[in-house]
Amino acid sequence: MHNTYPKPIIIIHWLTLLLVVIAYLSSGNPTNTGLLGQVHVTCGLSILILFFIRLSLIVIYQKNIPQNEIINQYQNRLFKIVRLMLYLSLCIVPIAGWLALSSLTEHFKIGSVNLPLLSSVRGVNSIGELHQFLGNAFIALVGLHGAAALIHHFIFKDHVLKSMLFKRDK
Ligand code: HEM
Ligand code: HEM
């Protein structure tokens, strides 16, 4: 029985957290925040790429995913709903961000690369507000998910948090 997630999934999990924190700290209107805007868009797009890699890894390693002890059906359903919402956020928030950027400008360069944008949504201000709302909701969800993991570790004293950490060789 596997009691920790496969290494590549653990790496992507914590790398995604780092990128989400940086994307949140650098958020604002990227067309007038200079380097911070570049950082926001780069981290946001990397999160989207990592999301697809992560999905593929979950399929590849499906037999090695740890089955943590189920406390009750209610808790199990809540875990599955939060996990689904986290997955949806990992792809919808960056896509909404890309659409928001398309609504604000015709050109956006990351370094010397021109980012392809969608001209048909130019001037639709509500997309920016939607992206902002979804981004904030995502952070709240991450807080809930992280708090649940810490409660498992420090209060229930079970293996849930350790299943997402590298095993130390004795
Ligand atoms: C998971 C990744 C992301 C998170 C958590 C996130 C979060 C946020 C948040 C919270 C804001 C509002 C900032 C404020 O005004 O107070 C924002 C603004 C913005 N973000 Fe993102 N973002 C992400 C990815 C992206 C990506 C990939 C792009 C572009 C390709 C992007 C483009 C924008 C734009 C254009 C705005 C300004 C919207 C406006 O003011 O109308 N974001 N983001
Ligand atoms: C951007 C932030 C985060 C995202 C998007 C995220 C997403 C996820 C997802 C989707 C899973 C299910 C496994 C998978 O399919 O990869 C998971 C599992 C897990 N996460 Fe997070 N997570 C984040 C932050 C955190 C934080 C801050 C903590 C701890 C303080 C944490 C602890 C865990 C643990 C312990 C598991 C394993 C749970 C189990 O299998 O029962 N995560 N996370």
Short mmCIF file of C-alpha atoms and ligand atoms in Angstrom, two decimals:
data_model
loop_
_atom_site.label_atom_id
_atom_site.label_comp_id
_atom_site.label_asym_id
_atom_site.label_seq_id
_atom_site.Cartn_x
_atom_site.Cartn_y
_atom_site.Cartn_z
CA MET A 1 0.00 0.00 0.00
CA HIS A 2 1.31 3.45 -0.90
CA ASN A 3 1.06 5.94 1.93
CA THR A 4 2.62 8.96 0.25
CA TYR A 5 1.84 10.61 -3.10
CA PRO A 6 4.34 9.89 -5.92
CA LYS A 7 7.28 12.34 -5.88
CA PRO A 8 6.40 14.18 -9.16
CA ILE A 9 2.90 14.93 -7.79
CA ILE A 10 4.35 16.17 -4.48
CA ILE A 11 6.77 18.48 -6.36
CA ILE A 12 3.97 19.91 -8.52
CA HIS A 13 1.66 20.33 -5.50
CA TRP A 14 4.13 22.50 -3.55
CA LEU A 15 5.48 24.30 -6.65
CA THR A 16 1.90 25.25 -7.52
CA LEU A 17 1.39 26.62 -4.00
CA LEU A 18 4.53 28.76 -4.38
CA LEU A 19 3.37 30.09 -7.78
CA VAL A 20 -0.16 30.82 -6.47
CA VAL A 21 1.29 32.81 -3.56
CA ILE A 22 3.55 34.82 -5.93
CA ALA A 23 0.65 35.34 -8.43
CA TYR A 24 -1.53 36.62 -5.60
CA LEU A 25 1.15 38.93 -4.18
CA SER A 26 1.87 40.37 -7.65
CA SER A 27 -1.80 40.78 -8.64
CA GLY A 28 -3.13 44.07 -9.96
CA ASN A 29 -3.62 45.33 -13.50
CA PRO A 30 -0.60 43.82 -15.34
CA THR A 31 -0.78 46.47 -18.08
CA ASN A 32 0.34 49.16 -15.64
CA THR A 33 2.24 47.35 -12.88
CA GLY A 34 5.45 46.80 -14.93
CA LEU A 35 7.63 43.93 -13.71
CA LEU A 36 5.00 42.84 -11.14
CA GLY A 37 2.53 42.42 -14.00
CA GLN A 38 5.02 40.25 -15.90
CA VAL A 39 5.51 38.13 -12.78
CA HIS A 40 1.73 37.81 -12.28
CA VAL A 41 1.07 36.65 -15.84
CA THR A 42 4.11 34.32 -15.95
CA CYS A 43 3.21 32.62 -12.65
CA GLY A 44 -0.47 32.40 -13.63
CA LEU A 45 0.31 30.76 -16.97
CA SER A 46 2.82 28.39 -15.33
CA ILE A 47 0.05 27.32 -12.92
CA LEU A 48 -2.12 26.44 -15.93
CA ILE A 49 0.69 24.41 -17.56
CA LEU A 50 1.40 22.61 -14.26
CA PHE A 51 -2.33 21.86 -13.96
CA PHE A 52 -2.26 19.85 -17.22
CA ILE A 53 0.96 18.05 -16.22
CA ARG A 54 -0.59 17.25 -12.83
CA LEU A 55 -3.74 15.84 -14.42
CA SER A 56 -1.66 13.55 -16.62
CA LEU A 57 0.40 12.43 -13.61
CA ILE A 58 -2.75 11.64 -11.60
CA VAL A 59 -3.86 9.37 -14.46
CA ILE A 60 -0.40 7.79 -14.89
CA TYR A 61 0.04 7.14 -11.14
CA GLN A 62 -3.60 6.37 -10.31
CA LYS A 63 -2.65 3.06 -8.68
CA ASN A 64 -0.09 4.79 -6.42
CA ILE A 65 -2.38 7.47 -4.97
CA PRO A 66 -2.63 6.99 -1.18
CA GLN A 67 -6.07 6.13 0.19
CA ASN A 68 -6.29 8.05 3.44
CA GLU A 69 -8.53 6.70 6.18
CA ILE A 70 -12.13 7.87 5.73
CA ILE A 71 -13.44 9.35 9.00
CA ASN A 72 -17.05 9.51 7.75
CA GLN A 73 -19.02 9.82 4.50
CA TYR A 74 -19.72 13.53 5.10
CA GLN A 75 -16.01 14.34 5.48
CA ASN A 76 -15.18 12.23 2.44
CA ARG A 77 -17.73 14.10 0.29
CA LEU A 78 -16.43 17.48 1.51
CA PHE A 79 -12.86 16.43 0.62
CA LYS A 80 -13.95 15.44 -2.89
CA ILE A 81 -15.89 18.70 -3.43
CA VAL A 82 -12.95 20.86 -2.28
CA ARG A 83 -10.52 18.84 -4.44
CA LEU A 84 -12.78 19.29 -7.49
CA MET A 85 -13.08 23.03 -6.83
CA LEU A 86 -9.29 23.33 -6.45
CA TYR A 87 -8.84 21.54 -9.78
CA LEU A 88 -11.41 23.77 -11.48
CA SER A 89 -9.76 26.89 -10.04
CA LEU A 90 -6.31 25.81 -11.28
CA CYS A 91 -7.57 26.00 -14.85
CA ILE A 92 -10.45 28.53 -14.77
CA VAL A 93 -8.66 31.30 -12.83
CA PRO A 94 -5.67 31.55 -15.25
CA ILE A 95 -7.95 31.31 -18.32
CA ALA A 96 -10.17 34.08 -16.89
CA GLY A 97 -6.93 36.05 -16.27
CA TRP A 98 -5.87 35.61 -19.89
CA LEU A 99 -9.33 36.79 -21.04
CA ALA A 100 -9.13 39.74 -18.59
CA LEU A 101 -5.75 40.68 -20.08
CA SER A 102 -7.24 40.40 -23.59
CA SER A 103 -10.03 42.75 -22.51
CA LEU A 104 -7.50 45.37 -21.35
CA THR A 105 -4.87 45.45 -24.09
CA GLU A 106 -4.02 44.41 -27.64
CA HIS A 107 -0.39 43.54 -26.90
CA PHE A 108 1.34 42.11 -23.87
CA LYS A 109 4.97 41.06 -23.87
CA ILE A 110 6.60 38.60 -21.48
CA GLY A 111 10.28 39.39 -21.97
CA SER A 112 10.52 39.58 -25.73
CA VAL A 113 7.62 37.19 -26.43
CA ASN A 114 4.29 38.64 -27.53
CA LEU A 115 1.49 36.79 -25.70
CA PRO A 116 -1.34 35.75 -28.05
CA LEU A 117 -4.54 37.51 -26.90
CA LEU A 118 -8.22 37.31 -27.88
CA SER A 119 -9.26 40.55 -29.61
CA SER A 120 -13.01 39.79 -29.55
CA VAL A 121 -13.27 40.45 -25.77
CA ARG A 122 -11.51 43.85 -25.93
CA GLY A 123 -13.22 46.40 -23.64
CA VAL A 124 -15.40 43.87 -21.75
CA ASN A 125 -14.63 45.16 -18.24
CA SER A 126 -16.65 42.53 -16.40
CA ILE A 127 -14.08 39.81 -17.25
CA GLY A 128 -11.45 41.57 -15.10
CA GLU A 129 -13.92 41.73 -12.20
CA LEU A 130 -14.82 38.07 -12.67
CA HIS A 131 -11.13 37.06 -12.70
CA GLN A 132 -10.52 39.11 -9.55
CA PHE A 133 -13.50 37.49 -7.80
CA LEU A 134 -12.49 33.96 -8.84
CA GLY A 135 -8.86 34.63 -7.85
CA ASN A 136 -9.92 35.72 -4.36
CA ALA A 137 -12.35 32.79 -4.00
CA PHE A 138 -9.50 30.45 -5.03
CA ILE A 139 -7.23 31.85 -2.30
CA ALA A 140 -10.03 31.39 0.27
CA LEU A 141 -10.45 27.77 -0.87
CA VAL A 142 -6.70 27.16 -0.59
CA GLY A 143 -6.85 28.56 2.96
CA LEU A 144 -9.66 26.14 3.82
CA HIS A 145 -7.83 23.20 2.25
CA GLY A 146 -4.53 24.07 3.98
CA ALA A 147 -6.29 24.54 7.33
CA ALA A 148 -7.98 21.13 6.95
CA ALA A 149 -4.58 19.51 6.27
CA LEU A 150 -3.11 21.16 9.40
CA ILE A 151 -6.12 20.10 11.52
CA HIS A 152 -5.57 16.51 10.34
CA HIS A 153 -1.92 16.72 11.32
CA PHE A 154 -2.10 18.49 14.68
CA ILE A 155 -5.55 17.52 15.98
CA PHE A 156 -6.44 14.15 14.43
CA LYS A 157 -2.71 13.29 14.32
CA ASP A 158 -3.20 11.15 11.20
CA HIS A 159 -1.14 10.62 8.05
CA VAL A 160 -2.95 13.05 5.69
CA LEU A 161 -0.35 15.87 5.71
CA LYS A 162 2.56 13.40 5.64
CA SER A 163 1.06 11.80 2.51
CA MET A 164 1.91 15.04 0.66
CA LEU A 165 5.46 15.31 2.09
CA PHE A 166 8.65 13.56 0.99
CA LYS A 167 9.32 10.40 2.95
CA ARG A 168 12.49 10.66 5.01
CA ASP A 169 14.79 7.66 4.55
CA LYS A 170 15.70 6.15 7.89
C1 HEM B 1 -3.96 31.18 -10.36
C2 HEM B 1 -3.49 32.22 -10.99
C3 HEM B 1 -3.97 33.63 -10.74
C4 HEM B 1 -4.45 34.24 -9.60
C5 HEM B 1 -4.63 33.61 -8.20
C6 HEM B 1 -4.79 35.60 -9.94
C7 HEM B 1 -5.33 36.54 -9.06
C8 HEM B 1 -5.65 37.84 -9.40
C9 HEM B 1 -6.27 38.79 -8.51
C10 HEM B 1 -6.64 38.51 -7.04
C11 HEM B 1 -6.43 39.95 -9.19
C12 HEM B 1 -7.05 41.25 -8.68
C13 HEM B 1 -5.99 42.22 -8.24
C14 HEM B 1 -6.59 43.54 -7.77
O1 HEM B 1 -6.90 44.36 -8.62
O2 HEM B 1 -6.74 43.69 -6.56
C15 HEM B 1 -5.91 39.75 -10.54
C16 HEM B 1 -5.90 40.70 -11.52
C17 HEM B 1 -5.56 40.45 -12.82
N1 HEM B 1 -4.97 39.30 -13.31
FE1 HEM B 1 -4.73 37.57 -12.31
N2 HEM B 1 -4.49 35.81 -11.27
C18 HEM B 1 -3.99 34.63 -11.80
C19 HEM B 1 -3.57 34.41 -13.10
C20 HEM B 1 -3.59 35.35 -14.12
C21 HEM B 1 -3.18 35.11 -15.51
C22 HEM B 1 -2.65 33.78 -16.08
C23 HEM B 1 -3.37 36.29 -16.19
C24 HEM B 1 -3.11 36.62 -17.64
C25 HEM B 1 -2.69 35.81 -18.59
C26 HEM B 1 -3.90 37.25 -15.24
C27 HEM B 1 -4.24 38.56 -15.55
C28 HEM B 1 -4.80 39.45 -14.68
C29 HEM B 1 -5.31 40.76 -15.09
C30 HEM B 1 -5.35 41.32 -16.52
C31 HEM B 1 -5.79 41.39 -13.92
C32 HEM B 1 -6.42 42.78 -13.83
C33 HEM B 1 -7.91 42.66 -14.03
C34 HEM B 1 -8.57 44.03 -14.00
O3 HEM B 1 -8.16 44.86 -13.18
O4 HEM B 1 -9.51 44.23 -14.79
N3 HEM B 1 -4.01 36.65 -14.00
N4 HEM B 1 -5.44 38.44 -10.63
C1 HEM B 2 -2.27 26.50 -4.32
C2 HEM B 2 -2.51 25.83 -3.26
C3 HEM B 2 -2.98 24.41 -3.24
C4 HEM B 2 -3.62 23.68 -4.19
C5 HEM B 2 -4.09 24.14 -5.57
C6 HEM B 2 -3.79 22.34 -3.67
C7 HEM B 2 -4.42 21.31 -4.35
C8 HEM B 2 -4.51 20.00 -3.92
C9 HEM B 2 -5.11 18.90 -4.66
C10 HEM B 2 -5.80 19.04 -6.01
C11 HEM B 2 -4.95 17.80 -3.91
C12 HEM B 2 -5.40 16.35 -4.27
C13 HEM B 2 -4.19 15.60 -4.77
C14 HEM B 2 -3.87 15.94 -6.20
O1 HEM B 2 -4.71 15.61 -7.03
O2 HEM B 2 -2.80 16.51 -6.48
C15 HEM B 2 -4.24 18.16 -2.72
C16 HEM B 2 -3.88 17.29 -1.72
C17 HEM B 2 -3.31 17.68 -0.53
N1 HEM B 2 -2.93 18.96 -0.15
FE1 HEM B 2 -3.11 20.61 -1.27
N2 HEM B 2 -3.25 22.28 -2.41
C18 HEM B 2 -2.76 23.53 -2.10
C19 HEM B 2 -2.15 23.91 -0.92
C20 HEM B 2 -1.99 23.11 0.18
C21 HEM B 2 -1.50 23.52 1.48
C22 HEM B 2 -1.15 24.97 1.85
C23 HEM B 2 -1.47 22.41 2.27
C24 HEM B 2 -1.05 22.22 3.71
C25 HEM B 2 -0.90 23.16 4.61
C26 HEM B 2 -1.90 21.29 1.46
C27 HEM B 2 -1.96 19.98 1.87
C28 HEM B 2 -2.42 18.92 1.13
C29 HEM B 2 -2.46 17.53 1.60
C30 HEM B 2 -2.00 17.04 2.95
C31 HEM B 2 -3.01 16.75 0.57
C32 HEM B 2 -3.27 15.23 0.58
C33 HEM B 2 -4.70 15.04 1.03
C34 HEM B 2 -5.23 13.64 0.88
O3 HEM B 2 -4.88 12.93 -0.06
O4 HEM B 2 -6.09 13.24 1.69
N3 HEM B 2 -2.23 21.76 0.20
N4 HEM B 2 -3.99 19.51 -2.73
#
